[in-house]
Coordinates of C-alpha atoms in Angstrom, one line a residue:
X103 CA 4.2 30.3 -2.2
X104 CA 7.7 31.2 -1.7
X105 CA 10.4 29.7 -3.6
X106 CA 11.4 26.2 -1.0
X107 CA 15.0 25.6 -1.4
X108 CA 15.8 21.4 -0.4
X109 CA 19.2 20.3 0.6
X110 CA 20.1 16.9 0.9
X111 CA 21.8 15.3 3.6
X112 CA 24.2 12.5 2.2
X113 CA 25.1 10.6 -1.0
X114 CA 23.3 7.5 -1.5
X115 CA 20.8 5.5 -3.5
X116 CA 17.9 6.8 -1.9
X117 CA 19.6 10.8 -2.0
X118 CA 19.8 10.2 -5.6
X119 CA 16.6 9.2 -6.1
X120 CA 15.5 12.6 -4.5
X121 CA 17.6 14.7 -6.2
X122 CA 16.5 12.8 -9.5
X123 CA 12.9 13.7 -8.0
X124 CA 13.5 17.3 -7.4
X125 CA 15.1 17.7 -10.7
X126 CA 12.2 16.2 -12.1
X127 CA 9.2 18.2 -10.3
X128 CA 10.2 21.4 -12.7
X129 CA 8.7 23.5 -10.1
X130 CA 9.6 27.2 -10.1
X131 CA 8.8 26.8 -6.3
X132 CA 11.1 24.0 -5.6
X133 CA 14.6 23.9 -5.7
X134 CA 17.0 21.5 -5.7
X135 CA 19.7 23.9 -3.7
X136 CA 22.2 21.8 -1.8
X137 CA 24.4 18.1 -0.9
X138 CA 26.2 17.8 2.0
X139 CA 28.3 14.5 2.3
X140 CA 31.0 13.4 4.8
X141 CA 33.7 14.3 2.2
X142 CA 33.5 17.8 -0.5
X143 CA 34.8 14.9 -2.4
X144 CA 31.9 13.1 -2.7
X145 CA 29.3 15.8 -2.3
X146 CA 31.0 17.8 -5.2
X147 CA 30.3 14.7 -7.4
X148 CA 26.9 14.3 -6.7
X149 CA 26.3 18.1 -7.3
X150 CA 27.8 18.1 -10.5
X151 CA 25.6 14.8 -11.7
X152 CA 22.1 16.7 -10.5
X153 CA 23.2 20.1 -11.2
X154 CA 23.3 21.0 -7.5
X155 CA 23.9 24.5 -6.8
X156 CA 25.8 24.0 -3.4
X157 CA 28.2 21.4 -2.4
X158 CA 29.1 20.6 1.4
X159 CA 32.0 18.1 2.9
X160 CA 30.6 18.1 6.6
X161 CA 26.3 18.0 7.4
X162 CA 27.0 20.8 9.8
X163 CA 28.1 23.1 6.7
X164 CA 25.2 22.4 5.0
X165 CA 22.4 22.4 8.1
X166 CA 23.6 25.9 8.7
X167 CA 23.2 27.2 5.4
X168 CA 20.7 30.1 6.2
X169 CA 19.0 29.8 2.5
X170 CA 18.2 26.0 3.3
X171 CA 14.4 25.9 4.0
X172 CA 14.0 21.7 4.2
X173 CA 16.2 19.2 4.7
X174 CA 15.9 16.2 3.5
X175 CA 17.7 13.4 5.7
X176 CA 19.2 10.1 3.8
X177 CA 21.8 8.5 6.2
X178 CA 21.9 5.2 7.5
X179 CA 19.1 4.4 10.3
X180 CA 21.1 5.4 13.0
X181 CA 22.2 8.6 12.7
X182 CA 18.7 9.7 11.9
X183 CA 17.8 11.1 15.2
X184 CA 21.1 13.1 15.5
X185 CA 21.2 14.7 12.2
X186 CA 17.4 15.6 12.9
X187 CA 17.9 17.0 16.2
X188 CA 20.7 19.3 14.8
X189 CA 18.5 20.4 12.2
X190 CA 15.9 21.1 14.2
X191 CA 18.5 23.3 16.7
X192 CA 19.5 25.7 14.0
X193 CA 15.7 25.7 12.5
X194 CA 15.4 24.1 9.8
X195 CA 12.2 22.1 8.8
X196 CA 13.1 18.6 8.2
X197 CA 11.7 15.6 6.0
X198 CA 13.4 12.5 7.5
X199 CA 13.9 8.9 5.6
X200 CA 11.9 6.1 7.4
X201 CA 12.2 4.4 10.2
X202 CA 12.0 8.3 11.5
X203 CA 14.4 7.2 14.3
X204 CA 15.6 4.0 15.6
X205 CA 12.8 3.2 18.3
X206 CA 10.2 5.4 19.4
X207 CA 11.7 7.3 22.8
X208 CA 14.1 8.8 19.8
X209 CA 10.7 9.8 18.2
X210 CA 8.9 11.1 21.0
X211 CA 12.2 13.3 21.9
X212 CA 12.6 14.7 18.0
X213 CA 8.6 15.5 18.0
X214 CA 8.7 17.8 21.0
X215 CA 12.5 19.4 20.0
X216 CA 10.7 20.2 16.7
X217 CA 7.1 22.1 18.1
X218 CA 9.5 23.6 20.6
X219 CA 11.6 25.1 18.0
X220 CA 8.1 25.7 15.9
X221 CA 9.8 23.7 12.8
X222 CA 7.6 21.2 10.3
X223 CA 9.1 17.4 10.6
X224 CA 7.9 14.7 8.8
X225 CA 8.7 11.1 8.0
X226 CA 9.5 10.6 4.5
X227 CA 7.5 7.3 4.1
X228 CA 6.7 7.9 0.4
X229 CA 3.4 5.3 0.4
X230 CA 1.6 7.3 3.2
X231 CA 1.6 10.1 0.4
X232 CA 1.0 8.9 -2.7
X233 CA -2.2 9.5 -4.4
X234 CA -2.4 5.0 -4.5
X235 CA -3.7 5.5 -0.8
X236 CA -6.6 7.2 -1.3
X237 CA -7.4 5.1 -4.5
X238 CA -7.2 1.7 -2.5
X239 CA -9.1 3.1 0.5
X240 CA -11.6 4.4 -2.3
X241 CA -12.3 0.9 -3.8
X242 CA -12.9 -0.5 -0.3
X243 CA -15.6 2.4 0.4
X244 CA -16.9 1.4 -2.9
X245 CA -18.3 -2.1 -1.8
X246 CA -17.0 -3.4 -4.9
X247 CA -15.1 -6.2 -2.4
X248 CA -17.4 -6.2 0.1
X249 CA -16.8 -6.5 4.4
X250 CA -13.0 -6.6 4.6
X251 CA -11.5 -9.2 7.0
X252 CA -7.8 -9.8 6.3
X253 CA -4.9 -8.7 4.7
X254 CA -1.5 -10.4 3.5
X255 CA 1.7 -8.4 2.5
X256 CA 5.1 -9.1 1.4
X257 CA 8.4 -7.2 0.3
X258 CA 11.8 -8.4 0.1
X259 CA 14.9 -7.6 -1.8
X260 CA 18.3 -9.5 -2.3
X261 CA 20.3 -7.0 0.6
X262 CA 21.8 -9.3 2.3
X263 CA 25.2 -8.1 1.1
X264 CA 24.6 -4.4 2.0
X265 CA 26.6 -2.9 4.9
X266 CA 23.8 -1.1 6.4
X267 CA 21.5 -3.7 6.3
X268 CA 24.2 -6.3 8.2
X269 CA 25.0 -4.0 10.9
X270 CA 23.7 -3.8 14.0
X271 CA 25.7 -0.6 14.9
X272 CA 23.7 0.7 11.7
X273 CA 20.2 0.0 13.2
X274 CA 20.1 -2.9 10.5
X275 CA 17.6 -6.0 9.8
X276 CA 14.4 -6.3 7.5
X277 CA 11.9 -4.6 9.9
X278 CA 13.3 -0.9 9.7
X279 CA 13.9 -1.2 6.3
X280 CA 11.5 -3.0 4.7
X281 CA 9.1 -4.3 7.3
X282 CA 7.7 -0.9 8.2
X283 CA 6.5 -0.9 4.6
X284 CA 4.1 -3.9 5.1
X285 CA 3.2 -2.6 8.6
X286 CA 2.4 0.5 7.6
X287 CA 0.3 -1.1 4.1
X288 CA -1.7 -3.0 6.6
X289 CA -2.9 0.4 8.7
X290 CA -3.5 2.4 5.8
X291 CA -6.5 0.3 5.5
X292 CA -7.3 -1.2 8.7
X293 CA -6.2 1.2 10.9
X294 CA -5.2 1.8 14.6
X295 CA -7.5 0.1 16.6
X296 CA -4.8 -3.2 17.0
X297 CA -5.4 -5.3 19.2
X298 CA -1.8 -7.8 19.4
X299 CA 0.9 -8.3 17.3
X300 CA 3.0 -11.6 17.1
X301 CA 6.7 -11.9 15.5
X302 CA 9.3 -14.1 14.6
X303 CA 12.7 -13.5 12.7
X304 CA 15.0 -15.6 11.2
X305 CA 18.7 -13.9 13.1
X306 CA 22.2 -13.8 11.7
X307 CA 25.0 -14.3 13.6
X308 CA 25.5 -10.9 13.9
X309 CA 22.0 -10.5 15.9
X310 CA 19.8 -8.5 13.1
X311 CA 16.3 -9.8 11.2
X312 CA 17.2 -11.7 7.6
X313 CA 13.6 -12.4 7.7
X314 CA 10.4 -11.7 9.0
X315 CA 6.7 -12.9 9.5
X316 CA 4.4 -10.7 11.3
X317 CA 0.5 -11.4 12.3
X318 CA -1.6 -8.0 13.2
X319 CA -5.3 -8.8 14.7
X320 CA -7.5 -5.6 15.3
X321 CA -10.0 -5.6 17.9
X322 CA -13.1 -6.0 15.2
X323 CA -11.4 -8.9 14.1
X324 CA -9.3 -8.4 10.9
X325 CA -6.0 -9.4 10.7
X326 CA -3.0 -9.1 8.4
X327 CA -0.3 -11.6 8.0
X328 CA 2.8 -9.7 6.7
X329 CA 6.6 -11.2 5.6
X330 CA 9.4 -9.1 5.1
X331 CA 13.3 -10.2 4.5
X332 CA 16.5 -9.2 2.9
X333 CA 17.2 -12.2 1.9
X334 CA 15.3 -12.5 -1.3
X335 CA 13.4 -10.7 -3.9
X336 CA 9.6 -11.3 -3.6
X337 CA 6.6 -10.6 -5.5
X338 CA 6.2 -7.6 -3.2
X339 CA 2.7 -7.8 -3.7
X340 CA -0.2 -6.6 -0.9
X341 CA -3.8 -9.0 -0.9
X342 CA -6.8 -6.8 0.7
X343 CA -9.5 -10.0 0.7
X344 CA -13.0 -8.9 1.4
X345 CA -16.6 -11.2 1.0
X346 CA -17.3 -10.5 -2.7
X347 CA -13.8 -10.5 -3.9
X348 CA -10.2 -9.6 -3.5
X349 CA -7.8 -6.3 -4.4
X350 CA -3.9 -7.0 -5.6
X351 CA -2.0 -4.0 -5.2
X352 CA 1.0 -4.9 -7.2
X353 CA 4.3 -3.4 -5.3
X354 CA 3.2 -2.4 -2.2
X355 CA 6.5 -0.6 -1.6
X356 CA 5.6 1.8 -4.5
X357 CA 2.3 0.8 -6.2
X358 CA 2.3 -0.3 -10.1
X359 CA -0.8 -1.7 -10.4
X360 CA -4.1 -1.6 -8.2
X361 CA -6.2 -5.1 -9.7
X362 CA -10.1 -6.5 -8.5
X363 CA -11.1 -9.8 -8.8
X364 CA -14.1 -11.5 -7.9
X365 CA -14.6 -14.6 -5.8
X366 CA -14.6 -16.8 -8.5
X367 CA -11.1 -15.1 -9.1
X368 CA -12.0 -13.2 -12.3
X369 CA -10.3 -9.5 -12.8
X370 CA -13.2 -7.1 -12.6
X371 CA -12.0 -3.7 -12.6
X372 CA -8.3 -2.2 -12.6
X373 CA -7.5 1.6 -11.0
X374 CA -4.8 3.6 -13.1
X375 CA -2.5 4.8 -10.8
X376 CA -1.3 8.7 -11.9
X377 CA 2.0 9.0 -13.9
X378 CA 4.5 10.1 -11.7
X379 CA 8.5 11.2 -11.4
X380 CA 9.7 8.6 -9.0
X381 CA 6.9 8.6 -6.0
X382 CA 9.1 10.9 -3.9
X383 CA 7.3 14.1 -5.2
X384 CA 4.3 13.5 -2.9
X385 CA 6.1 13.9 0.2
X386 CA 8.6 17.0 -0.9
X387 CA 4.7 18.7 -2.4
X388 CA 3.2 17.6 0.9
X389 CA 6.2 19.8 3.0
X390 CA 6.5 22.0 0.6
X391 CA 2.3 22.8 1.4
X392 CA 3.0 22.6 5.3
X393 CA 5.5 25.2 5.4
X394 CA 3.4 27.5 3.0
X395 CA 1.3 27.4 5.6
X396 CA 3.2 27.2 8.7
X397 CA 2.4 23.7 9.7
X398 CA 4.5 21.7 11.9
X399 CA 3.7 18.7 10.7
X400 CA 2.3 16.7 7.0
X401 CA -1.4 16.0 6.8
X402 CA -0.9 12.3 5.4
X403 CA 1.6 11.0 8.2
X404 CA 1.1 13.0 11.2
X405 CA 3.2 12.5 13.9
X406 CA 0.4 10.7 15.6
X407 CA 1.0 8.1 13.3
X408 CA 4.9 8.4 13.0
X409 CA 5.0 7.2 16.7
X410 CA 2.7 4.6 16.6
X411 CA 4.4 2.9 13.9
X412 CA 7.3 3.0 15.5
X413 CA 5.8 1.7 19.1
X414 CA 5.0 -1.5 17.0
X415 CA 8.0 -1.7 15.4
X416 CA 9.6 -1.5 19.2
X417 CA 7.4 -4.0 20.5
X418 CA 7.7 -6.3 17.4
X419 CA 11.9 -6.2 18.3
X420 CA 11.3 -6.8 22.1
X421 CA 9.4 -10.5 20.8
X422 CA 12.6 -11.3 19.6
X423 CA 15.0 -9.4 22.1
X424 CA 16.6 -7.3 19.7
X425 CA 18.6 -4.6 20.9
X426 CA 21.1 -2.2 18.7
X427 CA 24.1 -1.8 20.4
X428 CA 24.0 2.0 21.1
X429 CA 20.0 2.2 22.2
X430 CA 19.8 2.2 26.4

């Protein structure tokens, strides 16, 4: 495997969490190359904290370094799809912050841009790579809980203050941001085969989810009742109930703790979740593998399942006629 130099597209939380991540890996074969922000200013910074070999004021700068071979995108929601298509023009193999786009016409369109320009893109939602997946799919296989009929999920954090999260113009609300982690808990183990969805939001003024209750029936008869909202912390914990007994995944948005109980309630069994950097390594190993191997897309979220995510996501927004100013 050839040496895969990253560069990072913009400044924030989540971009320092990557760069802490790629730092981290101590991987010959990964490096933590570039920072491109909207101001040198600011991208200069951020290279200097993570010992960042190149610095850019302007994305462009940085997309069209010819050394770059993955970008990783962390901008607001809506410029997304933009900052991914330009990648994708001048070739470059992309891992994109979830939600992937902004609704899932922007999906379908990056998708077929990238196999055109025979580039790997993948969404960059960290739980569909970490090894906790398998392990909680594992115990259900096992019998240990028995037939599986429902689910319930939560996550919510105090981010009611935070620009991005306010803004309509910014693709903002719960759902994109931390809804899709509950969605996405819920078909990790039951899967595709849905058969309606139901929604309601609590709005703001300003026309964006504060908070979120979501029911998902299959068409065997499970369901999962999922909450999200930026109004408040929760215990962020996801419930997989089954006829012998019950799993607690403890942080479903990064999982701590992976717990069995019995029907009389009694803890039975607890899975050790692998020691990790920060959770982000997964995906960057998972490109990182595709584009060893010239694959246009990451065997734990193909893009199969990148656009069906976000055709619920669409369809949860149209219950509550929710519309982001620049969509069509």
């Amino acid at each position: 495997m050839k040496q895969m130099k990253v560069g990072i597209v913009g400044t924030g939380l989540i971009a320092s969490l990557m760069a802490k991540t790629l730092n981290g890996l101590n991987d010959e074969n990964i490096k933590n190359y570039a920072v491109a922000s909207r101001t040198l200013t600011k991208a200069k910074a951020f290279a200097d904290e993570y010992k960042i070999e190149k610095a850019y004021g302007s994305y462009m700068e940085l997309i069209q370094d010819e050394n770059i071979d993955l970008i990783y995108i962390a901008v607001p929601h809506n410029e997304h799809y933009r900052i991914a298509k330009l990648c994708i023009e001048n070739k470059k193999n992309v891992l994109c912050e979830k939600p992937f786009t902004v609704n899932a016409e922007e999906t379908k369109d990056l998708l077929a841009l990238a196999k055109g320009n025979n580039v790997l893109i993948t969404e960059a939602i960290w739980t569909r790579y970490m090894p906790s997946r398998k392990l909680i799919n594992d115990v259900i296989a096992s019998g240990i809980i028995g037939q599986v009929h429902s689910i319930q999920a939560n996550l919510g954090y105090p981010l009611k203050d935070v620009k991005r999260m306010i803004s309509p113009e910014l693709a903002g609300g719960a759902l994109l941001d931390v809804g899709v982690y509950t969605v996405n808990f819920a078909l990790m183990v039951f899967g595709n085969n849905i058969k309606d969805i139901f929604a309601k939001a609590v709005m703001s003024d300003k026309g964006v989810d504060l908070t979120d209750s979501i029911t998902i029936t299959w068409n065997d008869g499970k369901m999962a009742v999922l909450h999200a909202s930026m109004m408040t912390p929760t215990d962020r914990c996801g419930f997989i109930y089954g006829e012998k007994g019950y799993i607690c995944v403890t942080n479903i948005n990064n999982p701590e703790a992976i717990k069995i109980y019995d029907v009389e309630h009694n803890l039975i069994k607890e899975v050790e979740i692998p020691k990790q950097v920060t959770g982000y390594e997964y995906e960057v190993l998972a490109c990182a593998k595709a584009i060893d191997k010239n694959e246009l897309e990451c065997e734990a979220m193909p893009h199969k399942e990148t656009i069906f995510v976000m055709e619920i996501l669409d369809k949860i927004r149209n219950q509550w006629n929710m519309k982001y100013p620049f969509e069509k």
